[in-house]
Amino acid sequence: MPARTGRPPKISRSDIVAAAHRVIDEDGVDALTMRRLAKEVGSTPMALYHHVRDKEGLLLLLLDDYAHGEMPRPENLPEEPCDRIVAVAKAMRDGLANCPWIVEVLRSDDLLSVGGLWYPEKIVAAAEKAGLPIEAAVEVYRAVWHYTLGEISSRAAAARRRDQGGDTYRQRVFADLDTTEFPTLAQIGPRWETLTAQDSYERSIRALVNGLLP
């Protein structure tokens, strides 16, 4: 049979988004290149440029798609500023935790989704309503944001270690701590992994916000 000739099959933005998610799910965000994506959709890199100009544009497309389709936006938010900030922060954490690769993109670059600005808008407005000047209200959001990113990243890393099986290096260290040098931690010992795996996000973020609001 002769080789197929002519133009590659027409592709849509939804095709590109779906293929990009497949690549990331299989091999991580670093594996996402225009060449790899073109192969995934059965087209050419040149055909992709009709939809996205480069990898940065592709990541922006994915961020917007996720922000509008997957990120929760709770209705009927509490009126009290601290409760409102906690509710918005928890929704942001829950949405991002389902897609940890987005956290790495947001941490390492200046990319952001306009659709994702719903969260800082609500948090900054609530902090300002509590009586903070706008500059301090932005600081509240930054503190919430950085804590949230760190929490998601550490949990994702811990999950990867557990998936590999066997004892982790940290487990081995805590199982054999010097009781003279580290009496408190040695008492915790093997329970360290279990205790640090507990989901204390809401309680911790509430304490953080309470300390920042007037």
PDB file of N, CA and C in Angstrom, residues 10-108:
ATOM      1  N   LYS A  10      -6.844  17.433  10.191  1.00  0.00           N
ATOM      2  CA  LYS A  10      -7.141  18.681  10.879  1.00  0.00           C
ATOM      3  C   LYS A  10      -7.307  18.412  12.373  1.00  0.00           C
ATOM      4  N   ILE A  11      -6.731  19.297  13.177  1.00  0.00           N
ATOM      5  CA  ILE A  11      -6.816  19.128  14.624  1.00  0.00           C
ATOM      6  C   ILE A  11      -7.474  20.361  15.243  1.00  0.00           C
ATOM      7  N   SER A  12      -8.065  20.159  16.402  1.00  0.00           N
ATOM      8  CA  SER A  12      -8.734  21.244  17.109  1.00  0.00           C
ATOM      9  C   SER A  12      -8.005  21.518  18.416  1.00  0.00           C
ATOM     10  N   ARG A  13      -8.406  22.605  19.061  1.00  0.00           N
ATOM     11  CA  ARG A  13      -7.813  22.923  20.359  1.00  0.00           C
ATOM     12  C   ARG A  13      -8.128  21.845  21.383  1.00  0.00           C
ATOM     13  N   SER A  14      -9.331  21.295  21.331  1.00  0.00           N
ATOM     14  CA  SER A  14      -9.685  20.233  22.281  1.00  0.00           C
ATOM     15  C   SER A  14      -8.819  18.995  22.064  1.00  0.00           C
ATOM     16  N   ASP A  15      -8.471  18.710  20.800  1.00  0.00           N
ATOM     17  CA  ASP A  15      -7.560  17.600  20.514  1.00  0.00           C
ATOM     18  C   ASP A  15      -6.200  17.851  21.162  1.00  0.00           C
ATOM     19  N   ILE A  16      -5.727  19.084  21.029  1.00  0.00           N
ATOM     20  CA  ILE A  16      -4.417  19.456  21.571  1.00  0.00           C
ATOM     21  C   ILE A  16      -4.411  19.344  23.088  1.00  0.00           C
ATOM     22  N   VAL A  17      -5.456  19.866  23.716  1.00  0.00           N
ATOM     23  CA  VAL A  17      -5.538  19.815  25.179  1.00  0.00           C
ATOM     24  C   VAL A  17      -5.566  18.375  25.666  1.00  0.00           C
ATOM     25  N   ALA A  18      -6.380  17.536  25.044  1.00  0.00           N
ATOM     26  CA  ALA A  18      -6.485  16.136  25.459  1.00  0.00           C
ATOM     27  C   ALA A  18      -5.154  15.409  25.284  1.00  0.00           C
ATOM     28  N   ALA A  19      -4.484  15.657  24.163  1.00  0.00           N
ATOM     29  CA  ALA A  19      -3.199  15.002  23.906  1.00  0.00           C
ATOM     30  C   ALA A  19      -2.137  15.478  24.891  1.00  0.00           C
ATOM     31  N   ALA A  20      -2.130  16.772  25.187  1.00  0.00           N
ATOM     32  CA  ALA A  20      -1.160  17.316  26.136  1.00  0.00           C
ATOM     33  C   ALA A  20      -1.345  16.692  27.513  1.00  0.00           C
ATOM     34  N   HIS A  21      -2.582  16.517  27.929  1.00  0.00           N
ATOM     35  CA  HIS A  21      -2.830  15.886  29.227  1.00  0.00           C
ATOM     36  C   HIS A  21      -2.350  14.438  29.230  1.00  0.00           C
ATOM     37  N   ARG A  22      -2.499  13.752  28.104  1.00  0.00           N
ATOM     38  CA  ARG A  22      -2.013  12.365  28.041  1.00  0.00           C
ATOM     39  C   ARG A  22      -0.506  12.312  28.210  1.00  0.00           C
ATOM     40  N   VAL A  23       0.197  13.201  27.547  1.00  0.00           N
ATOM     41  CA  VAL A  23       1.664  13.231  27.646  1.00  0.00           C
ATOM     42  C   VAL A  23       2.090  13.500  29.083  1.00  0.00           C
ATOM     43  N   ILE A  24       1.459  14.497  29.715  1.00  0.00           N
ATOM     44  CA  ILE A  24       1.824  14.852  31.090  1.00  0.00           C
ATOM     45  C   ILE A  24       1.518  13.711  32.050  1.00  0.00           C
ATOM     46  N   ASP A  25       0.368  13.074  31.872  1.00  0.00           N
ATOM     47  CA  ASP A  25      -0.007  11.966  32.759  1.00  0.00           C
ATOM     48  C   ASP A  25       0.973  10.803  32.626  1.00  0.00           C
ATOM     49  N   GLU A  26       1.482  10.588  31.418  1.00  0.00           N
ATOM     50  CA  GLU A  26       2.375   9.455  31.189  1.00  0.00           C
ATOM     51  C   GLU A  26       3.806   9.753  31.601  1.00  0.00           C
ATOM     52  N   ASP A  27       4.313  10.947  31.244  1.00  0.00           N
ATOM     53  CA  ASP A  27       5.746  11.203  31.400  1.00  0.00           C
ATOM     54  C   ASP A  27       6.092  12.518  32.094  1.00  0.00           C
ATOM     55  N   GLY A  28       5.102  13.272  32.551  1.00  0.00           N
ATOM     56  CA  GLY A  28       5.397  14.509  33.254  1.00  0.00           C
ATOM     57  C   GLY A  28       5.449  15.713  32.331  1.00  0.00           C
ATOM     58  N   VAL A  29       5.384  16.890  32.933  1.00  0.00           N
ATOM     59  CA  VAL A  29       5.299  18.122  32.148  1.00  0.00           C
ATOM     60  C   VAL A  29       6.578  18.400  31.364  1.00  0.00           C
ATOM     61  N   ASP A  30       7.727  17.923  31.854  1.00  0.00           N
ATOM     62  CA  ASP A  30       8.979  18.152  31.129  1.00  0.00           C
ATOM     63  C   ASP A  30       9.006  17.443  29.777  1.00  0.00           C
ATOM     64  N   ALA A  31       8.211  16.387  29.645  1.00  0.00           N
ATOM     65  CA  ALA A  31       8.173  15.634  28.387  1.00  0.00           C
ATOM     66  C   ALA A  31       7.282  16.298  27.344  1.00  0.00           C
ATOM     67  N   LEU A  32       6.561  17.323  27.752  1.00  0.00           N
ATOM     68  CA  LEU A  32       5.626  17.978  26.833  1.00  0.00           C
ATOM     69  C   LEU A  32       6.378  18.959  25.936  1.00  0.00           C
ATOM     70  N   THR A  33       6.591  18.566  24.704  1.00  0.00           N
ATOM     71  CA  THR A  33       7.207  19.417  23.690  1.00  0.00           C
ATOM     72  C   THR A  33       6.282  19.485  22.482  1.00  0.00           C
ATOM     73  N   MET A  34       6.512  20.472  21.629  1.00  0.00           N
ATOM     74  CA  MET A  34       5.679  20.589  20.431  1.00  0.00           C
ATOM     75  C   MET A  34       5.850  19.365  19.539  1.00  0.00           C
ATOM     76  N   ARG A  35       7.068  18.844  19.450  1.00  0.00           N
ATOM     77  CA  ARG A  35       7.317  17.662  18.622  1.00  0.00           C
ATOM     78  C   ARG A  35       6.580  16.443  19.179  1.00  0.00           C
ATOM     79  N   ARG A  36       6.682  16.252  20.510  1.00  0.00           N
ATOM     80  CA  ARG A  36       5.994  15.103  21.134  1.00  0.00           C
ATOM     81  C   ARG A  36       4.483  15.246  20.998  1.00  0.00           C
ATOM     82  N   LEU A  37       3.980  16.459  21.166  1.00  0.00           N
ATOM     83  CA  LEU A  37       2.551  16.684  21.059  1.00  0.00           C
ATOM     84  C   LEU A  37       2.048  16.424  19.647  1.00  0.00           C
ATOM     85  N   ALA A  38       2.820  16.869  18.649  1.00  0.00           N
ATOM     86  CA  ALA A  38       2.438  16.631  17.252  1.00  0.00           C
ATOM     87  C   ALA A  38       2.350  15.134  16.966  1.00  0.00           C
ATOM     88  N   LYS A  39       3.291  14.387  17.487  1.00  0.00           N
ATOM     89  CA  LYS A  39       3.261  12.933  17.301  1.00  0.00           C
ATOM     90  C   LYS A  39       2.031  12.333  17.967  1.00  0.00           C
ATOM     91  N   GLU A  40       1.670  12.869  19.127  1.00  0.00           N
ATOM     92  CA  GLU A  40       0.527  12.343  19.882  1.00  0.00           C
ATOM     93  C   GLU A  40      -0.785  12.549  19.128  1.00  0.00           C
ATOM     94  N   VAL A  41      -0.918  13.672  18.439  1.00  0.00           N
ATOM     95  CA  VAL A  41      -2.164  13.960  17.724  1.00  0.00           C
ATOM     96  C   VAL A  41      -2.107  13.509  16.267  1.00  0.00           C
ATOM     97  N   GLY A  42      -0.975  12.928  15.849  1.00  0.00           N
ATOM     98  CA  GLY A  42      -0.854  12.443  14.483  1.00  0.00           C
ATOM     99  C   GLY A  42      -0.746  13.560  13.472  1.00  0.00           C
ATOM    100  N   SER A  43      -0.027  14.632  13.841  1.00  0.00           N
ATOM    101  CA  SER A  43       0.100  15.775  12.947  1.00  0.00           C
ATOM    102  C   SER A  43       1.556  16.228  12.915  1.00  0.00           C
ATOM    103  N   THR A  44       1.780  17.465  12.558  1.00  0.00           N
ATOM    104  CA  THR A  44       3.132  18.016  12.486  1.00  0.00           C
ATOM    105  C   THR A  44       3.235  19.205  13.438  1.00  0.00           C
ATOM    106  N   PRO A  45       4.454  19.515  13.922  1.00  0.00           N
ATOM    107  CA  PRO A  45       4.617  20.696  14.778  1.00  0.00           C
ATOM    108  C   PRO A  45       4.101  21.963  14.105  1.00  0.00           C
ATOM    109  N   MET A  46       4.281  22.073  12.792  1.00  0.00           N
ATOM    110  CA  MET A  46       3.825  23.265  12.084  1.00  0.00           C
ATOM    111  C   MET A  46       2.313  23.432  12.198  1.00  0.00           C
ATOM    112  N   ALA A  47       1.577  22.322  12.174  1.00  0.00           N
ATOM    113  CA  ALA A  47       0.117  22.405  12.278  1.00  0.00           C
ATOM    114  C   ALA A  47      -0.310  22.900  13.651  1.00  0.00           C
ATOM    115  N   LEU A  48       0.492  22.599  14.669  1.00  0.00           N
ATOM    116  CA  LEU A  48       0.147  23.037  16.018  1.00  0.00           C
ATOM    117  C   LEU A  48       0.247  24.548  16.165  1.00  0.00           C
ATOM    118  N   TYR A  49       1.134  25.164  15.381  1.00  0.00           N
ATOM    119  CA  TYR A  49       1.367  26.599  15.520  1.00  0.00           C
ATOM    120  C   TYR A  49       0.158  27.432  15.082  1.00  0.00           C
ATOM    121  N   HIS A  50      -0.809  26.805  14.444  1.00  0.00           N
ATOM    122  CA  HIS A  50      -2.043  27.522  14.132  1.00  0.00           C
ATOM    123  C   HIS A  50      -2.884  27.738  15.391  1.00  0.00           C
ATOM    124  N   HIS A  51      -2.585  26.949  16.445  1.00  0.00           N
ATOM    125  CA  HIS A  51      -3.363  27.022  17.682  1.00  0.00           C
ATOM    126  C   HIS A  51      -2.552  27.598  18.848  1.00  0.00           C
ATOM    127  N   VAL A  52      -1.298  27.206  18.956  1.00  0.00           N
ATOM    128  CA  VAL A  52      -0.424  27.700  20.023  1.00  0.00           C
ATOM    129  C   VAL A  52       0.936  28.018  19.417  1.00  0.00           C
ATOM    130  N   ARG A  53       1.550  29.124  19.877  1.00  0.00           N
ATOM    131  CA  ARG A  53       2.782  29.575  19.235  1.00  0.00           C
ATOM    132  C   ARG A  53       4.019  28.817  19.719  1.00  0.00           C
ATOM    133  N   ASP A  54       3.977  28.297  20.968  1.00  0.00           N
ATOM    134  CA  ASP A  54       5.125  27.596  21.533  1.00  0.00           C
ATOM    135  C   ASP A  54       4.674  26.854  22.792  1.00  0.00           C
ATOM    136  N   LYS A  55       5.640  26.271  23.524  1.00  0.00           N
ATOM    137  CA  LYS A  55       5.282  25.506  24.713  1.00  0.00           C
ATOM    138  C   LYS A  55       4.647  26.400  25.771  1.00  0.00           C
ATOM    139  N   GLU A  56       5.110  27.642  25.874  1.00  0.00           N
ATOM    140  CA  GLU A  56       4.507  28.556  26.848  1.00  0.00           C
ATOM    141  C   GLU A  56       3.032  28.785  26.534  1.00  0.00           C
ATOM    142  N   GLY A  57       2.728  28.997  25.260  1.00  0.00           N
ATOM    143  CA  GLY A  57       1.346  29.164  24.858  1.00  0.00           C
ATOM    144  C   GLY A  57       0.527  27.917  25.126  1.00  0.00           C
ATOM    145  N   LEU A  58       1.155  26.756  24.959  1.00  0.00           N
ATOM    146  CA  LEU A  58       0.474  25.492  25.227  1.00  0.00           C
ATOM    147  C   LEU A  58       0.146  25.362  26.713  1.00  0.00           C
ATOM    148  N   LEU A  59       1.105  25.707  27.566  1.00  0.00           N
ATOM    149  CA  LEU A  59       0.868  25.631  29.004  1.00  0.00           C
ATOM    150  C   LEU A  59      -0.238  26.603  29.430  1.00  0.00           C
ATOM    151  N   LEU A  60      -0.251  27.787  28.842  1.00  0.00           N
ATOM    152  CA  LEU A  60      -1.319  28.743  29.141  1.00  0.00           C
ATOM    153  C   LEU A  60      -2.679  28.181  28.739  1.00  0.00           C
ATOM    154  N   LEU A  61      -2.723  27.509  27.608  1.00  0.00           N
ATOM    155  CA  LEU A  61      -3.963  26.890  27.149  1.00  0.00           C
ATOM    156  C   LEU A  61      -4.436  25.840  28.151  1.00  0.00           C
ATOM    157  N   LEU A  62      -3.497  25.031  28.651  1.00  0.00           N
ATOM    158  CA  LEU A  62      -3.847  24.005  29.621  1.00  0.00           C
ATOM    159  C   LEU A  62      -4.288  24.611  30.945  1.00  0.00           C
ATOM    160  N   LEU A  63      -3.603  25.667  31.381  1.00  0.00           N
ATOM    161  CA  LEU A  63      -3.971  26.328  32.629  1.00  0.00           C
ATOM    162  C   LEU A  63      -5.381  26.895  32.557  1.00  0.00           C
ATOM    163  N   ASP A  64      -5.691  27.561  31.442  1.00  0.00           N
ATOM    164  CA  ASP A  64      -7.034  28.131  31.284  1.00  0.00           C
ATOM    165  C   ASP A  64      -8.090  27.036  31.214  1.00  0.00           C
ATOM    166  N   ASP A  65      -7.775  25.962  30.507  1.00  0.00           N
ATOM    167  CA  ASP A  65      -8.723  24.857  30.394  1.00  0.00           C
ATOM    168  C   ASP A  65      -9.021  24.264  31.769  1.00  0.00           C
ATOM    169  N   TYR A  66      -7.995  24.105  32.580  1.00  0.00           N
ATOM    170  CA  TYR A  66      -8.185  23.516  33.910  1.00  0.00           C
ATOM    171  C   TYR A  66      -8.905  24.498  34.840  1.00  0.00           C
ATOM    172  N   ALA A  67      -8.533  25.777  34.761  1.00  0.00           N
ATOM    173  CA  ALA A  67      -9.142  26.781  35.640  1.00  0.00           C
ATOM    174  C   ALA A  67     -10.638  26.898  35.399  1.00  0.00           C
ATOM    175  N   HIS A  68     -11.051  26.812  34.143  1.00  0.00           N
ATOM    176  CA  HIS A  68     -12.471  26.979  33.818  1.00  0.00           C
ATOM    177  C   HIS A  68     -13.265  25.684  33.937  1.00  0.00           C
ATOM    178  N   GLY A  69     -12.586  24.551  33.829  1.00  0.00           N
ATOM    179  CA  GLY A  69     -13.321  23.296  33.809  1.00  0.00           C
ATOM    180  C   GLY A  69     -13.224  22.445  35.050  1.00  0.00           C
ATOM    181  N   GLU A  70     -12.122  22.573  35.820  1.00  0.00           N
ATOM    182  CA  GLU A  70     -11.883  21.649  36.923  1.00  0.00           C
ATOM    183  C   GLU A  70     -11.765  22.315  38.290  1.00  0.00           C
ATOM    184  N   MET A  71     -11.357  23.561  38.346  1.00  0.00           N
ATOM    185  CA  MET A  71     -11.147  24.224  39.630  1.00  0.00           C
ATOM    186  C   MET A  71     -12.481  24.589  40.279  1.00  0.00           C
ATOM    187  N   PRO A  72     -12.711  24.161  41.517  1.00  0.00           N
ATOM    188  CA  PRO A  72     -13.996  24.453  42.176  1.00  0.00           C
ATOM    189  C   PRO A  72     -14.099  25.925  42.587  1.00  0.00           C
ATOM    190  N   ARG A  73     -15.284  26.480  42.430  1.00  0.00           N
ATOM    191  CA  ARG A  73     -15.567  27.845  42.879  1.00  0.00           C
ATOM    192  C   ARG A  73     -16.817  27.799  43.744  1.00  0.00           C
ATOM    193  N   PRO A  74     -16.654  27.649  45.038  1.00  0.00           N
ATOM    194  CA  PRO A  74     -17.826  27.490  45.907  1.00  0.00           C
ATOM    195  C   PRO A  74     -18.744  28.697  45.880  1.00  0.00           C
ATOM    196  N   GLU A  75     -20.037  28.422  45.855  1.00  0.00           N
ATOM    197  CA  GLU A  75     -21.032  29.488  45.933  1.00  0.00           C
ATOM    198  C   GLU A  75     -21.391  29.750  47.396  1.00  0.00           C
ATOM    199  N   ASN A  76     -22.072  30.850  47.641  1.00  0.00           N
ATOM    200  CA  ASN A  76     -22.513  31.193  48.995  1.00  0.00           C
ATOM    201  C   ASN A  76     -21.356  31.182  49.989  1.00  0.00           C
ATOM    202  N   LEU A  77     -20.304  31.917  49.665  1.00  0.00           N
ATOM    203  CA  LEU A  77     -19.148  32.014  50.555  1.00  0.00           C
ATOM    204  C   LEU A  77     -19.543  32.698  51.861  1.00  0.00           C
ATOM    205  N   PRO A  78     -18.896  32.334  52.976  1.00  0.00           N
ATOM    206  CA  PRO A  78     -19.205  32.983  54.257  1.00  0.00           C
ATOM    207  C   PRO A  78     -18.955  34.492  54.192  1.00  0.00           C
ATOM    208  N   GLU A  79     -19.700  35.237  54.966  1.00  0.00           N
ATOM    209  CA  GLU A  79     -19.532  36.684  54.997  1.00  0.00           C
ATOM    210  C   GLU A  79     -18.322  37.089  55.831  1.00  0.00           C
ATOM    211  N   GLU A  80     -18.075  36.369  56.927  1.00  0.00           N
ATOM    212  CA  GLU A  80     -16.971  36.725  57.808  1.00  0.00           C
ATOM    213  C   GLU A  80     -15.647  36.562  57.051  1.00  0.00           C
ATOM    214  N   PRO A  81     -14.773  37.582  57.048  1.00  0.00           N
ATOM    215  CA  PRO A  81     -13.582  37.563  56.193  1.00  0.00           C
ATOM    216  C   PRO A  81     -12.674  36.353  56.376  1.00  0.00           C
ATOM    217  N   CYS A  82     -12.386  35.984  57.626  1.00  0.00           N
ATOM    218  CA  CYS A  82     -11.487  34.842  57.838  1.00  0.00           C
ATOM    219  C   CYS A  82     -12.115  33.568  57.286  1.00  0.00           C
ATOM    220  N   ASP A  83     -13.390  33.343  57.582  1.00  0.00           N
ATOM    221  CA  ASP A  83     -14.068  32.140  57.082  1.00  0.00           C
ATOM    222  C   ASP A  83     -14.094  32.133  55.554  1.00  0.00           C
ATOM    223  N   ARG A  84     -14.290  33.299  54.960  1.00  0.00           N
ATOM    224  CA  ARG A  84     -14.331  33.392  53.502  1.00  0.00           C
ATOM    225  C   ARG A  84     -12.973  33.045  52.898  1.00  0.00           C
ATOM    226  N   ILE A  85     -11.912  33.587  53.461  1.00  0.00           N
ATOM    227  CA  ILE A  85     -10.570  33.306  52.943  1.00  0.00           C
ATOM    228  C   ILE A  85     -10.248  31.824  53.070  1.00  0.00           C
ATOM    229  N   VAL A  86     -10.592  31.235  54.212  1.00  0.00           N
ATOM    230  CA  VAL A  86     -10.334  29.810  54.415  1.00  0.00           C
ATOM    231  C   VAL A  86     -11.105  28.973  53.394  1.00  0.00           C
ATOM    232  N   ALA A  87     -12.358  29.307  53.135  1.00  0.00           N
ATOM    233  CA  ALA A  87     -13.167  28.554  52.174  1.00  0.00           C
ATOM    234  C   ALA A  87     -12.589  28.643  50.765  1.00  0.00           C
ATOM    235  N   VAL A  88     -12.154  29.850  50.381  1.00  0.00           N
ATOM    236  CA  VAL A  88     -11.562  30.032  49.044  1.00  0.00           C
ATOM    237  C   VAL A  88     -10.226  29.293  48.958  1.00  0.00           C
ATOM    238  N   ALA A  89      -9.405  29.407  50.003  1.00  0.00           N
ATOM    239  CA  ALA A  89      -8.102  28.741  50.006  1.00  0.00           C
ATOM    240  C   ALA A  89      -8.261  27.230  49.924  1.00  0.00           C
ATOM    241  N   LYS A  90      -9.231  26.686  50.658  1.00  0.00           N
ATOM    242  CA  LYS A  90      -9.449  25.236  50.628  1.00  0.00           C
ATOM    243  C   LYS A  90      -9.906  24.781  49.243  1.00  0.00           C
ATOM    244  N   ALA A  91     -10.774  25.560  48.600  1.00  0.00           N
ATOM    245  CA  ALA A  91     -11.206  25.211  47.242  1.00  0.00           C
ATOM    246  C   ALA A  91     -10.019  25.241  46.288  1.00  0.00           C
ATOM    247  N   MET A  92      -9.152  26.238  46.440  1.00  0.00           N
ATOM    248  CA  MET A  92      -7.964  26.345  45.596  1.00  0.00           C
ATOM    249  C   MET A  92      -7.038  25.156  45.817  1.00  0.00           C
ATOM    250  N   ARG A  93      -6.828  24.793  47.079  1.00  0.00           N
ATOM    251  CA  ARG A  93      -5.965  23.642  47.380  1.00  0.00           C
ATOM    252  C   ARG A  93      -6.544  22.358  46.810  1.00  0.00           C
ATOM    253  N   ASP A  94      -7.842  22.148  47.014  1.00  0.00           N
ATOM    254  CA  ASP A  94      -8.467  20.909  46.546  1.00  0.00           C
ATOM    255  C   ASP A  94      -8.374  20.777  45.022  1.00  0.00           C
ATOM    256  N   GLY A  95      -8.571  21.891  44.317  1.00  0.00           N
ATOM    257  CA  GLY A  95      -8.489  21.842  42.861  1.00  0.00           C
ATOM    258  C   GLY A  95      -7.080  21.568  42.371  1.00  0.00           C
ATOM    259  N   LEU A  96      -6.101  22.259  42.937  1.00  0.00           N
ATOM    260  CA  LEU A  96      -4.716  22.093  42.490  1.00  0.00           C
ATOM    261  C   LEU A  96      -4.140  20.742  42.904  1.00  0.00           C
ATOM    262  N   ALA A  97      -4.596  20.211  44.033  1.00  0.00           N
ATOM    263  CA  ALA A  97      -4.070  18.925  44.499  1.00  0.00           C
ATOM    264  C   ALA A  97      -4.397  17.800  43.532  1.00  0.00           C
ATOM    265  N   ASN A  98      -5.455  17.959  42.752  1.00  0.00           N
ATOM    266  CA  ASN A  98      -5.825  16.938  41.766  1.00  0.00           C
ATOM    267  C   ASN A  98      -4.951  16.994  40.521  1.00  0.00           C
ATOM    268  N   CYS A  99      -4.142  18.032  40.406  1.00  0.00           N
ATOM    269  CA  CYS A  99      -3.305  18.203  39.214  1.00  0.00           C
ATOM    270  C   CYS A  99      -1.958  18.809  39.630  1.00  0.00           C
ATOM    271  N   PRO A 100      -1.107  18.044  40.338  1.00  0.00           N
ATOM    272  CA  PRO A 100       0.116  18.598  40.920  1.00  0.00           C
ATOM    273  C   PRO A 100       1.077  19.214  39.909  1.00  0.00           C
ATOM    274  N   TRP A 101       1.039  18.784  38.639  1.00  0.00           N
ATOM    275  CA  TRP A 101       1.980  19.336  37.665  1.00  0.00           C
ATOM    276  C   TRP A 101       1.739  20.831  37.469  1.00  0.00           C
ATOM    277  N   ILE A 102       0.487  21.267  37.635  1.00  0.00           N
ATOM    278  CA  ILE A 102       0.186  22.686  37.500  1.00  0.00           C
ATOM    279  C   ILE A 102       0.913  23.485  38.567  1.00  0.00           C
ATOM    280  N   VAL A 103       1.007  22.923  39.763  1.00  0.00           N
ATOM    281  CA  VAL A 103       1.714  23.603  40.849  1.00  0.00           C
ATOM    282  C   VAL A 103       3.165  23.852  40.462  1.00  0.00           C
ATOM    283  N   GLU A 104       3.797  22.852  39.859  1.00  0.00           N
ATOM    284  CA  GLU A 104       5.201  23.012  39.457  1.00  0.00           C
ATOM    285  C   GLU A 104       5.341  24.093  38.388  1.00  0.00           C
ATOM    286  N   VAL A 105       4.400  24.165  37.471  1.00  0.00           N
ATOM    287  CA  VAL A 105       4.436  25.202  36.437  1.00  0.00           C
ATOM    288  C   VAL A 105       4.275  26.579  37.073  1.00  0.00           C
ATOM    289  N   LEU A 106       3.324  26.714  37.978  1.00  0.00           N
ATOM    290  CA  LEU A 106       3.061  28.006  38.602  1.00  0.00           C
ATOM    291  C   LEU A 106       4.210  28.445  39.506  1.00  0.00           C
ATOM    292  N   ARG A 107       4.910  27.492  40.086  1.00  0.00           N
ATOM    293  CA  ARG A 107       6.026  27.832  40.972  1.00  0.00           C
ATOM    294  C   ARG A 107       7.267  28.260  40.210  1.00  0.00           C
ATOM    295  N   SER A 108       7.478  27.680  39.046  1.00  0.00           N
ATOM    296  CA  SER A 108       8.751  27.859  38.363  1.00  0.00           C
ATOM    297  C   SER A 108       8.722  28.923  37.286  1.00  0.00           C
TER     298      SER A 108
END
